[in-house]
């Protein structure tokens, strides 16, 4: 007998400190201190309440207990229809006739990523992640039995580094028959980078060429999609894929946390657009068995409510509410970036989204010093500090810039 009850594959503590640092900020506040907490990727209103979408909340209030039964393994058809209509707008009919769309409702975007990591690679294969990334990808990969390598996110001009990604694909195409890449776009966490149309189309062409040698699956992590551009139009990420020849497999990991304000309800989806019937049916089967063998079925009551809201007559109201949220975020981040520029504090290339990153010499040291001033940020890498601007109001941004000026 010994105390070694935990299997080797489940040993090891989580290294990610985001939630821990967030908890420190809360504890500091509870002591009565004036705290600036820019740790967690949750969009807060100016009064620090969680930013939600009233049309979604109304539906939850009225309907969440109306159907508490188990949902089908891949979710209710109305949820699939509602979410795809949300993304595809007036192209919905055209695209559902043009493509097979394997689809699974998941436990958040995290659930979608976990399913994708499990179904597109075998254990010990390598998934390609961005060099600056949402750290949870690494843990999701580990839990799927995968290894990971990183591609350089930026080139020396501060643009998306297509060349390095292609080099990595070539490197692994010698030893792996399937290549899996995560592209967190638009509004990349943590940088806020979004690919331009030109970059995306160039990437598609390069991936097409490489697909002649090896099967490539690209997971588009679109957790923050509606915070980029105008949410009333089909996002360019879809148009670029529909309007160009695509020889790789584009798979979407969608999250209903950030855009629909349903963080704790754990709603998301995995889906793809495919012309080959057999491949589509195999992907659906793989998604189904992955769901059934892990958590059996998704959160039915929440899917039901969001499906109702997305297909209901208040859809324009819902869309306007989300539009207003995106404008509020844009105002805050533009204000912050302008302040940084005025103060000569460098930031990594930012286009849209919840976070802004500052390059620095020692992020851990800087974050420790900031804590002494009751200011909590995340050291996302040795030389990068992440700021969740989504959780700050304008007066906190002013205060933060003053503190940064002093410490950096
Ligand atoms: N992808 C990115 C880049 C994220 O930042 C997050 C959450 O922070 C997720 C996916 C997953 O979100 P959720 O599982 O809450 O839908």
PDB file of N, CA, C and O and ligand atoms in Angstrom, residues 107-110 113 134 137 184 189 221 223-224 255-258 263 266-267, ligand 1:
ATOM      1  N   UNK A 107     -19.558  21.565 -24.484  1.00  0.00           N
ATOM      2  CA  UNK A 107     -19.456  22.317 -23.235  1.00  0.00           C
ATOM      3  C   UNK A 107     -18.471  23.461 -23.464  1.00  0.00           C
ATOM      4  O   UNK A 107     -17.262  23.332 -23.255  1.00  0.00           O
ATOM      5  N   UNK A 108     -18.993  24.566 -23.947  1.00  0.00           N
ATOM      6  CA  UNK A 108     -18.179  25.745 -24.238  1.00  0.00           C
ATOM      7  C   UNK A 108     -17.234  25.514 -25.406  1.00  0.00           C
ATOM      8  O   UNK A 108     -17.198  24.429 -26.013  1.00  0.00           O
ATOM      9  N   UNK A 109     -16.458  26.562 -25.691  1.00  0.00           N
ATOM     10  CA  UNK A 109     -15.436  26.443 -26.725  1.00  0.00           C
ATOM     11  C   UNK A 109     -14.374  25.447 -26.277  1.00  0.00           C
ATOM     12  O   UNK A 109     -13.783  24.735 -27.100  1.00  0.00           O
ATOM     13  N   UNK A 110     -14.147  25.374 -24.980  1.00  0.00           N
ATOM     14  CA  UNK A 110     -13.160  24.421 -24.447  1.00  0.00           C
ATOM     15  C   UNK A 110     -13.556  22.998 -24.838  1.00  0.00           C
ATOM     16  O   UNK A 110     -12.709  22.199 -25.243  1.00  0.00           O
ATOM     17  N   UNK A 113     -12.805  22.402 -28.473  1.00  0.00           N
ATOM     18  CA  UNK A 113     -11.366  22.211 -28.717  1.00  0.00           C
ATOM     19  C   UNK A 113     -10.927  20.823 -28.261  1.00  0.00           C
ATOM     20  O   UNK A 113     -10.167  20.135 -28.944  1.00  0.00           O
ATOM     21  N   UNK A 134      -3.525  31.369 -25.650  1.00  0.00           N
ATOM     22  CA  UNK A 134      -4.335  31.037 -24.482  1.00  0.00           C
ATOM     23  C   UNK A 134      -3.745  29.732 -23.929  1.00  0.00           C
ATOM     24  O   UNK A 134      -3.775  28.693 -24.600  1.00  0.00           O
ATOM     25  N   UNK A 137      -4.769  25.750 -24.138  1.00  0.00           N
ATOM     26  CA  UNK A 137      -4.565  24.813 -25.260  1.00  0.00           C
ATOM     27  C   UNK A 137      -3.601  23.696 -24.859  1.00  0.00           C
ATOM     28  O   UNK A 137      -3.760  22.547 -25.258  1.00  0.00           O
ATOM     29  N   UNK A 184      -6.335  30.920 -33.580  1.00  0.00           N
ATOM     30  CA  UNK A 184      -7.304  31.629 -32.731  1.00  0.00           C
ATOM     31  C   UNK A 184      -7.538  32.995 -33.379  1.00  0.00           C
ATOM     32  O   UNK A 184      -6.787  33.929 -33.149  1.00  0.00           O
ATOM     33  N   UNK A 189      -6.555  35.638 -28.376  1.00  0.00           N
ATOM     34  CA  UNK A 189      -6.230  35.710 -26.960  1.00  0.00           C
ATOM     35  C   UNK A 189      -4.799  35.183 -26.827  1.00  0.00           C
ATOM     36  O   UNK A 189      -4.555  34.038 -27.206  1.00  0.00           O
ATOM     37  N   UNK A 221     -10.425  28.808 -33.833  1.00  0.00           N
ATOM     38  CA  UNK A 221     -11.033  29.091 -32.529  1.00  0.00           C
ATOM     39  C   UNK A 221     -11.667  30.479 -32.624  1.00  0.00           C
ATOM     40  O   UNK A 221     -10.979  31.507 -32.607  1.00  0.00           O
ATOM     41  N   UNK A 223     -13.862  31.973 -30.576  1.00  0.00           N
ATOM     42  CA  UNK A 223     -14.531  32.321 -29.318  1.00  0.00           C
ATOM     43  C   UNK A 223     -14.945  33.800 -29.260  1.00  0.00           C
ATOM     44  O   UNK A 223     -15.928  34.147 -28.616  1.00  0.00           O
ATOM     45  N   UNK A 224     -14.176  34.687 -29.924  1.00  0.00           N
ATOM     46  CA  UNK A 224     -14.422  36.137 -29.786  1.00  0.00           C
ATOM     47  C   UNK A 224     -14.933  36.759 -31.088  1.00  0.00           C
ATOM     48  O   UNK A 224     -14.876  37.981 -31.252  1.00  0.00           O
ATOM     49  N   UNK A 255     -17.713  29.404 -29.237  1.00  0.00           N
ATOM     50  CA  UNK A 255     -18.030  29.538 -27.809  1.00  0.00           C
ATOM     51  C   UNK A 255     -19.211  30.490 -27.657  1.00  0.00           C
ATOM     52  O   UNK A 255     -19.272  31.518 -28.333  1.00  0.00           O
ATOM     53  N   UNK A 256     -20.146  30.156 -26.784  1.00  0.00           N
ATOM     54  CA  UNK A 256     -21.257  31.083 -26.520  1.00  0.00           C
ATOM     55  C   UNK A 256     -21.006  31.858 -25.234  1.00  0.00           C
ATOM     56  O   UNK A 256     -21.883  32.560 -24.737  1.00  0.00           O
ATOM     57  N   UNK A 257     -19.792  31.721 -24.676  1.00  0.00           N
ATOM     58  CA  UNK A 257     -19.466  32.389 -23.414  1.00  0.00           C
ATOM     59  C   UNK A 257     -19.340  33.896 -23.588  1.00  0.00           C
ATOM     60  O   UNK A 257     -20.006  34.673 -22.906  1.00  0.00           O
ATOM     61  N   UNK A 258     -18.448  34.297 -24.483  1.00  0.00           N
ATOM     62  CA  UNK A 258     -18.031  35.700 -24.526  1.00  0.00           C
ATOM     63  C   UNK A 258     -19.038  36.574 -25.266  1.00  0.00           C
ATOM     64  O   UNK A 258     -19.254  37.712 -24.896  1.00  0.00           O
ATOM     65  N   UNK A 263     -21.215  32.451 -20.037  1.00  0.00           N
ATOM     66  CA  UNK A 263     -19.975  31.826 -19.546  1.00  0.00           C
ATOM     67  C   UNK A 263     -20.210  30.519 -18.768  1.00  0.00           C
ATOM     68  O   UNK A 263     -19.716  29.461 -19.122  1.00  0.00           O
ATOM     69  N   UNK A 266     -21.851  26.970 -20.098  1.00  0.00           N
ATOM     70  CA  UNK A 266     -20.999  26.040 -20.836  1.00  0.00           C
ATOM     71  C   UNK A 266     -21.640  25.606 -22.150  1.00  0.00           C
ATOM     72  O   UNK A 266     -22.027  24.444 -22.329  1.00  0.00           O
ATOM     73  N   UNK A 267     -21.782  26.562 -23.044  1.00  0.00           N
ATOM     74  CA  UNK A 267     -22.359  26.261 -24.352  1.00  0.00           C
ATOM     75  C   UNK A 267     -21.365  26.662 -25.453  1.00  0.00           C
ATOM     76  O   UNK A 267     -20.789  27.752 -25.412  1.00  0.00           O
TER      77      UNK A 267
HETATM   78  N1  LIG B   1     -10.716  30.003 -26.788  1.00  0.00           N
HETATM   79  C1  LIG B   1     -10.134  31.077 -26.254  1.00  0.00           C
HETATM   80  C2  LIG B   1      -9.068  31.759 -27.015  1.00  0.00           C
HETATM   81  C3  LIG B   1     -10.517  31.528 -24.987  1.00  0.00           C
HETATM   82  O1  LIG B   1      -9.931  32.614 -24.474  1.00  0.00           O
HETATM   83  C4  LIG B   1     -11.517  30.828 -24.283  1.00  0.00           C
HETATM   84  C5  LIG B   1     -11.894  31.252 -22.931  1.00  0.00           C
HETATM   85  O2  LIG B   1     -11.286  32.042 -22.273  1.00  0.00           O
HETATM   86  C6  LIG B   1     -12.100  29.722 -24.904  1.00  0.00           C
HETATM   87  C7  LIG B   1     -11.673  29.323 -26.158  1.00  0.00           C
HETATM   88  C8  LIG B   1     -13.149  28.867 -24.265  1.00  0.00           C
HETATM   89  O3  LIG B   1     -14.190  29.504 -23.700  1.00  0.00           O
HETATM   90  P1  LIG B   1     -15.435  28.688 -23.142  1.00  0.00           P
HETATM   91  O4  LIG B   1     -14.996  27.298 -22.853  1.00  0.00           O
HETATM   92  O5  LIG B   1     -15.863  29.425 -21.942  1.00  0.00           O
HETATM   93  O6  LIG B   1     -16.465  28.719 -24.216  1.00  0.00           O
END
